[in-house]
Short mmCIF file of C-alpha atoms in Angstrom, two decimals:
data_model
loop_
_atom_site.label_atom_id
_atom_site.label_comp_id
_atom_site.label_asym_id
_atom_site.label_seq_id
_atom_site.Cartn_x
_atom_site.Cartn_y
_atom_site.Cartn_z
CA MET A 22 -149.01 80.72 -62.76
CA ALA A 23 -152.36 81.05 -64.52
CA LEU A 24 -152.50 78.29 -67.11
CA LEU A 25 -154.71 78.06 -70.10
CA LYS A 26 -155.09 74.11 -71.21
CA LEU A 27 -155.45 72.81 -74.74
CA SER A 28 -156.34 69.15 -74.90
CA SER A 29 -157.20 66.78 -77.80
CA ALA A 30 -157.17 63.19 -78.89
CA ILE A 31 -153.39 64.07 -79.95
CA CYS A 32 -152.35 63.21 -76.89
CA SER A 33 -152.86 62.12 -73.12
CA SER A 34 -151.53 65.33 -71.68
CA ALA A 35 -152.64 68.84 -72.29
CA PHE A 36 -150.99 71.94 -73.92
CA ALA A 37 -150.78 74.33 -71.50
CA LEU A 38 -150.30 77.92 -72.26
CA GLY A 39 -149.26 80.14 -69.44
CA VAL A 40 -146.77 82.89 -67.96
CA ALA A 41 -143.08 81.68 -67.78
CA PRO A 42 -140.04 82.99 -68.84
CA SER A 43 -139.54 81.51 -72.22
CA LEU A 44 -140.61 82.45 -75.88
CA PRO A 45 -141.92 80.52 -78.67
CA HIS A 46 -141.48 81.99 -81.94
CA ALA A 47 -142.25 79.64 -84.78
CA ALA A 48 -142.48 75.79 -85.25
CA SER A 49 -144.68 73.11 -86.29
CA THR A 50 -145.01 69.69 -84.45
CA SER A 51 -146.25 66.19 -85.74
CA SER A 52 -146.81 62.79 -84.22
CA ARG A 53 -149.79 60.94 -82.40
CA SER A 54 -147.86 61.59 -78.80
CA LEU A 55 -147.09 65.31 -79.64
CA SER A 56 -144.86 67.06 -77.33
CA TRP A 57 -142.37 69.71 -77.77
CA LYS A 58 -141.28 72.93 -75.71
CA ARG A 59 -138.89 75.65 -77.35
CA SER A 60 -137.20 78.28 -74.73
CA SER A 61 -134.87 79.78 -77.12
CA PRO A 62 -135.63 82.11 -80.33
CA PHE A 63 -136.55 80.46 -83.59
CA HIS A 64 -134.43 81.20 -86.74
CA GLY A 65 -135.25 79.92 -90.17
CA ALA A 66 -138.06 79.44 -92.43
CA LEU A 67 -141.36 77.62 -91.91
CA PRO A 68 -141.54 74.32 -93.25
CA SER A 69 -143.65 73.85 -96.35
CA THR A 70 -146.43 72.02 -94.43
CA VAL A 71 -147.18 75.04 -92.22
CA SER A 72 -147.87 78.37 -94.20
CA SER A 73 -147.84 81.92 -92.77
CA PRO A 74 -150.55 84.34 -93.71
CA SER A 75 -149.88 87.55 -95.17
CA GLY A 76 -147.74 90.23 -93.46
CA LEU A 77 -149.12 92.81 -91.28
CA PRO A 78 -148.32 96.47 -92.37
CA SER A 79 -146.02 98.05 -90.18
CA SER A 80 -148.48 101.17 -89.85
CA VAL A 81 -150.83 98.91 -87.85
CA VAL A 82 -149.67 99.30 -84.23
CA ALA A 83 -152.81 100.28 -82.16
CA PRO A 84 -155.24 97.78 -80.90
CA ARG A 85 -157.97 96.71 -83.18
CA ALA A 86 -160.93 98.84 -82.98
CA SER A 87 -164.35 97.52 -83.23
CA GLN A 88 -165.76 97.84 -86.95
CA ALA A 89 -169.52 99.42 -87.17
CA THR A 90 -172.44 97.02 -86.17
CA GLY A 91 -175.86 97.51 -87.62
CA VAL A 92 -179.06 95.84 -87.06
CA SER A 93 -179.51 92.82 -88.99
CA ALA A 94 -183.09 91.54 -89.86
CA GLU A 95 -181.51 88.10 -90.18
CA ALA A 96 -180.01 88.16 -86.89
CA GLU A 97 -183.51 89.09 -85.62
CA ASN A 98 -185.28 86.30 -87.21
CA LEU A 99 -182.55 83.74 -86.58
CA ASN A 100 -182.79 84.51 -82.86
CA GLU A 101 -186.23 84.31 -82.93
CA LYS A 102 -185.80 80.56 -84.14
CA TYR A 103 -182.80 79.49 -82.28
CA GLY A 104 -182.21 81.89 -79.11
CA THR A 105 -182.82 80.36 -75.88
CA GLU A 106 -181.19 80.49 -72.46
CA GLY A 107 -177.54 81.34 -72.69
CA VAL A 108 -177.56 81.61 -76.41
CA LYS A 109 -178.56 84.73 -78.48
CA VAL A 110 -178.17 85.72 -82.27
CA GLN A 111 -177.13 89.26 -82.87
CA SER A 112 -175.55 91.88 -85.29
CA GLY A 113 -171.88 91.72 -84.97
CA GLU A 114 -169.26 93.59 -86.43
CA GLY A 115 -169.50 94.75 -90.02
CA GLY A 116 -172.97 93.73 -89.81
CA LEU A 117 -172.16 90.04 -89.81
CA THR A 118 -174.22 87.75 -87.98
CA LYS A 119 -172.99 86.33 -84.68
CA VAL A 120 -173.95 84.04 -82.04
CA VAL A 121 -173.19 84.96 -78.14
CA LEU A 122 -173.20 81.97 -75.71
CA SER A 123 -173.28 83.35 -72.07
CA GLY A 124 -172.76 81.25 -68.98
CA ARG A 125 -174.62 81.46 -65.71
CA ASP A 126 -171.02 81.97 -64.22
CA GLY A 127 -170.54 85.03 -66.30
CA SER A 128 -168.40 83.60 -69.03
CA GLU A 129 -168.87 84.29 -72.65
CA ALA A 130 -168.29 83.25 -76.30
CA GLU A 131 -168.68 84.94 -79.50
CA VAL A 132 -169.39 83.21 -82.81
CA TYR A 133 -169.59 84.56 -86.20
CA LEU A 134 -171.47 82.40 -88.87
CA TYR A 135 -169.18 83.74 -91.39
CA GLY A 136 -166.44 81.19 -91.25
CA GLY A 137 -168.07 79.62 -88.58
CA CYS A 138 -165.40 81.28 -86.46
CA VAL A 139 -165.04 81.70 -82.73
CA THR A 140 -163.55 85.04 -82.00
CA SER A 141 -163.95 85.40 -78.40
CA TRP A 142 -163.73 83.56 -75.33
CA LYS A 143 -163.86 85.18 -71.78
CA ALA A 144 -164.11 83.44 -68.37
CA ALA A 145 -166.04 84.95 -65.83
CA GLY A 146 -164.89 88.21 -64.69
CA GLY A 147 -161.67 87.92 -67.01
CA LYS A 148 -160.05 89.35 -70.04
CA ASP A 149 -160.66 87.90 -73.55
CA LEU A 150 -158.40 84.73 -74.15
CA LEU A 151 -158.65 84.73 -77.69
CA PHE A 152 -157.09 87.07 -80.17
CA VAL A 153 -158.07 88.75 -83.17
CA ARG A 154 -155.42 90.43 -85.27
CA PRO A 155 -155.32 94.40 -85.94
CA ASP A 156 -155.86 93.72 -89.59
CA ALA A 157 -158.92 91.62 -89.31
CA VAL A 158 -161.85 92.67 -91.18
CA PHE A 159 -165.23 92.00 -91.05
CA THR A 160 -166.80 92.38 -94.31
CA GLY A 161 -167.75 88.91 -95.41
CA LYS A 162 -165.19 89.25 -98.09
CA LYS A 163 -162.30 87.71 -96.56
CA PRO A 164 -161.66 85.35 -93.58
CA ILE A 165 -161.76 86.77 -90.24
CA SER A 166 -158.07 86.78 -88.89
CA GLY A 167 -158.22 85.71 -85.54
CA GLY A 168 -159.98 83.48 -82.84
CA LEU A 169 -160.46 80.01 -84.05
CA PRO A 170 -160.67 79.97 -87.92
CA HIS A 171 -161.32 76.76 -89.91
CA CYS A 172 -158.81 75.62 -92.49
CA PHE A 173 -160.82 72.95 -94.58
CA PRO A 174 -161.00 71.02 -96.89
CA GLN A 175 -157.34 71.92 -97.09
CA PHE A 176 -154.40 73.12 -94.31
CA GLY A 177 -151.65 75.76 -96.08
CA PRO A 178 -151.17 75.81 -99.72
CA GLY A 179 -152.21 73.04 -102.15
CA VAL A 180 -154.14 72.22 -105.22
CA ILE A 181 -157.00 74.53 -103.97
CA GLN A 182 -156.73 77.97 -102.50
CA GLN A 183 -154.86 78.36 -99.14
CA HIS A 184 -156.58 77.10 -96.10
CA GLY A 185 -159.44 75.99 -98.25
CA PHE A 186 -162.87 77.77 -98.23
CA ALA A 187 -164.36 76.78 -95.04
CA ARG A 188 -163.22 80.00 -93.52
CA ASN A 189 -164.56 82.15 -96.41
CA VAL A 190 -168.01 81.30 -96.35
CA THR A 191 -171.29 81.75 -94.09
CA TRP A 192 -172.40 78.74 -91.95
CA ASP A 193 -175.76 77.72 -90.96
CA ILE A 194 -177.19 77.29 -87.45
CA ALA A 195 -178.30 73.74 -87.05
CA SER A 196 -179.32 73.83 -83.51
CA THR A 197 -178.84 75.44 -80.36
CA GLN A 198 -179.73 74.40 -76.37
CA ASN A 199 -178.82 74.75 -72.98
CA ASP A 200 -178.00 71.64 -71.07
CA GLY A 201 -177.20 71.77 -67.41
CA GLY A 202 -176.10 75.37 -67.76
CA SER A 203 -173.72 74.67 -70.60
CA PRO A 204 -174.92 76.86 -73.56
CA THR A 205 -174.36 74.96 -77.01
CA LEU A 206 -174.31 76.10 -80.46
CA VAL A 207 -174.06 73.46 -83.57
CA LEU A 208 -173.24 75.08 -86.89
CA GLY A 209 -173.36 73.17 -90.43
CA LEU A 210 -171.69 73.65 -93.67
CA LYS A 211 -172.64 71.97 -96.58
CA PRO A 212 -171.77 72.32 -100.67
CA SER A 213 -172.74 75.25 -102.51
CA ASP A 214 -172.02 76.48 -106.05
CA TYR A 215 -168.82 78.10 -104.61
CA SER A 216 -167.49 75.40 -102.98
CA ARG A 217 -168.25 72.86 -105.75
CA SER A 218 -166.42 75.41 -108.03
CA ILE A 219 -163.26 74.79 -105.84
CA TRP A 220 -163.60 71.22 -104.46
CA ASN A 221 -166.33 69.39 -106.34
CA TYR A 222 -167.50 67.08 -103.50
CA GLU A 223 -170.93 66.57 -101.62
CA PHE A 224 -170.09 66.79 -97.57
CA SER A 225 -171.47 67.47 -94.47
CA VAL A 226 -169.74 69.51 -91.84
CA THR A 227 -170.79 70.13 -88.31
CA PHE A 228 -168.90 72.20 -85.69
CA LYS A 229 -170.11 71.72 -82.05
CA ILE A 230 -169.25 74.59 -79.61
CA VAL A 231 -169.96 74.09 -75.85
CA LEU A 232 -169.36 77.06 -73.17
CA GLY A 233 -168.49 75.41 -69.87
CA GLU A 234 -167.23 76.74 -66.38
CA LYS A 235 -163.99 77.65 -67.30
CA LYS A 236 -164.01 75.76 -70.61
CA LEU A 237 -164.75 75.79 -74.19
CA THR A 238 -164.98 72.70 -76.16
CA THR A 239 -165.52 72.19 -79.29
CA GLU A 240 -166.25 69.02 -81.88
CA MET A 241 -165.89 69.02 -85.81
CA VAL A 242 -167.53 65.98 -87.76
CA VAL A 243 -166.83 65.85 -91.48
CA GLU A 244 -169.13 63.26 -93.43
CA ASN A 245 -168.58 62.03 -96.95
CA THR A 246 -172.26 62.32 -98.26
CA ASP A 247 -171.10 61.87 -101.97
CA THR A 248 -170.85 58.69 -103.89
CA LYS A 249 -167.31 58.79 -104.23
CA SER A 250 -164.77 59.09 -101.75
CA PHE A 251 -162.59 61.99 -100.77
CA SER A 252 -159.98 62.91 -99.10
CA PHE A 253 -159.09 66.42 -96.97
CA THR A 254 -156.85 67.97 -94.41
CA THR A 255 -157.93 70.21 -91.84
CA ALA A 256 -156.85 72.58 -88.72
CA LEU A 257 -158.38 74.75 -86.18
CA HIS A 258 -156.02 77.93 -86.75
CA SER A 259 -156.41 78.99 -82.82
CA TYR A 260 -154.72 82.45 -81.82
CA PHE A 261 -154.56 82.95 -78.09
CA ARG A 262 -153.80 86.17 -76.39
CA ALA A 263 -150.55 86.09 -74.76
CA ASP A 264 -147.30 88.03 -74.06
CA VAL A 265 -144.82 86.05 -75.55
CA SER A 266 -141.78 87.31 -73.68
CA LYS A 267 -143.77 85.71 -70.66
CA THR A 268 -145.17 82.80 -72.36
CA SER A 269 -144.33 78.89 -72.63
CA VAL A 270 -146.00 76.02 -74.26
CA THR A 271 -145.78 72.69 -72.44
CA GLY A 272 -147.08 69.13 -72.92
CA LEU A 273 -145.06 68.52 -76.10
CA LYS A 274 -142.30 66.38 -74.84
CA GLY A 275 -140.85 64.22 -77.55
CA CYS A 276 -142.51 65.20 -80.30
CA LYS A 277 -140.95 65.44 -84.04
CA ARG A 278 -139.74 69.00 -84.97
CA LEU A 279 -140.44 70.65 -88.31
CA ASP A 280 -139.15 74.08 -87.57
CA LYS A 281 -136.16 74.00 -89.74
CA PRO A 282 -135.95 74.23 -93.59
CA TYR A 283 -133.61 71.32 -94.08
CA GLU A 284 -135.82 68.95 -92.13
CA ASP A 285 -137.99 66.83 -94.34
CA PRO A 286 -141.58 67.82 -93.67
CA ALA A 287 -142.91 65.54 -96.67
CA ASN A 288 -144.38 62.79 -94.54
CA PRO A 289 -144.58 64.38 -91.05
CA VAL A 290 -147.20 62.16 -89.43
CA GLU A 291 -146.40 59.07 -87.57
CA GLY A 292 -149.47 56.52 -87.72
CA SER A 293 -153.32 57.28 -88.65
CA GLU A 294 -155.90 58.12 -86.46
CA ASP A 295 -159.52 59.42 -87.25
CA ARG A 296 -159.15 62.61 -84.62
CA TRP A 297 -156.44 65.74 -84.47
CA THR A 298 -153.23 63.79 -84.95
CA ASP A 299 -151.18 66.79 -85.28
CA ALA A 300 -150.48 70.25 -83.43
CA VAL A 301 -148.83 73.60 -85.15
CA LEU A 302 -146.93 76.00 -82.59
CA TRP A 303 -146.92 79.36 -84.58
CA ASN A 304 -145.80 82.70 -84.37
CA PRO A 305 -145.34 85.32 -87.13
CA TYR A 306 -142.58 87.21 -85.87
CA LEU A 307 -140.90 87.57 -89.10
CA THR A 308 -143.83 89.08 -90.73
CA MET A 309 -146.23 90.88 -88.26
CA GLU A 310 -143.95 92.99 -86.19
CA ALA A 311 -146.56 95.25 -85.21
CA CYS A 312 -148.56 92.47 -83.15
CA TYR A 313 -146.32 89.28 -82.85
CA LYS A 314 -145.54 89.88 -79.23
CA ASP A 315 -149.56 89.73 -78.32
CA PHE A 316 -150.46 86.05 -79.38
CA VAL A 317 -149.21 82.56 -79.96
CA CYS A 318 -151.14 80.16 -82.13
CA VAL A 319 -151.24 76.43 -80.76
CA GLU A 320 -153.42 74.79 -83.47
CA ASN A 321 -154.84 71.48 -83.47
CA ALA A 322 -154.55 69.87 -87.06
CA GLN A 323 -154.70 66.90 -89.34
CA LEU A 324 -151.96 67.44 -91.82
CA SER A 325 -151.71 63.67 -93.15
CA PRO A 326 -154.86 63.57 -95.66
CA VAL A 327 -157.87 61.61 -94.17
CA GLU A 328 -159.71 59.53 -97.08
CA LEU A 329 -163.36 59.05 -96.17
CA GLN A 330 -165.47 56.70 -98.38
CA PRO A 331 -169.28 57.34 -99.24
CA GLY A 332 -171.22 57.36 -95.78
CA GLN A 333 -168.04 57.38 -93.73
CA SER A 334 -167.37 60.51 -91.09
CA TRP A 335 -164.28 61.96 -89.17
CA THR A 336 -164.46 63.66 -85.62
CA ALA A 337 -162.22 65.63 -83.89
CA LYS A 338 -162.72 67.46 -80.56
CA GLN A 339 -160.59 70.14 -78.85
CA SER A 340 -161.12 71.35 -75.05
CA LEU A 341 -159.62 74.87 -73.70
CA SER A 342 -159.83 75.20 -69.91
CA LEU A 343 -158.40 77.16 -67.35
#
């Protein structure tokens, strides 16, 4: 059985996404040592701490077609500055700028600067392991629905817009390198007039993506560069390509389940750590009939607010491996 493992600081064991005769539908899990496995269909509403995106029109049934790609002077200029072995900056779908990481073993990952979103990860000679929804658009006007989208500085609904603003803005390339055959991209996000109109704080976020042999690792660092404290929640809303009728998610034994409306999700986190402390297992079978069978979301998250004093930072790492 082929397995896709997702590991982080949440627990010592890894999440494993592979082929097995069980069907995960929708749930969220939360604690410092997370574990849960569901083998029967889920019935009921999602908890208030986990929000589902808008439904997919039933008319969307065909596989997603790539959107037009143009030649971008911006991409060419950035490639001259940051391109190196295994790292190329190119024009992507809709003319948006993307960075392609290519391993010596034939593996590949694509990262769009808009949203700082990893949209593709292919192992050597393999199929894409990430999923982009059929209704995803590459216009720079709405978040890219698929891959590894950012939810920052808020996960789900709350005092600001759904899932925050990090997925709605263009990130900068901070650096690139290829250390020992592992192409690496570091993206940066800093305040803008747009972000301040929503969330009026000074901050710095870096997102490091490293493509290894049969592995894709990420590291997110949030730093408070303001003169006052702020708090945030965040998540990587990870979409994995999978036939849900033949998929199971393991490595979640013993966790607190929040998949029923009568369970209280007001304070789902046990303990507090400066890392990913929560996981969300989600599949929109109630709202996306056209494509819900083709993917599952297993998300690293920080659902309990992290408070940073001026000068403090928070770091979270994720590793996907085969």
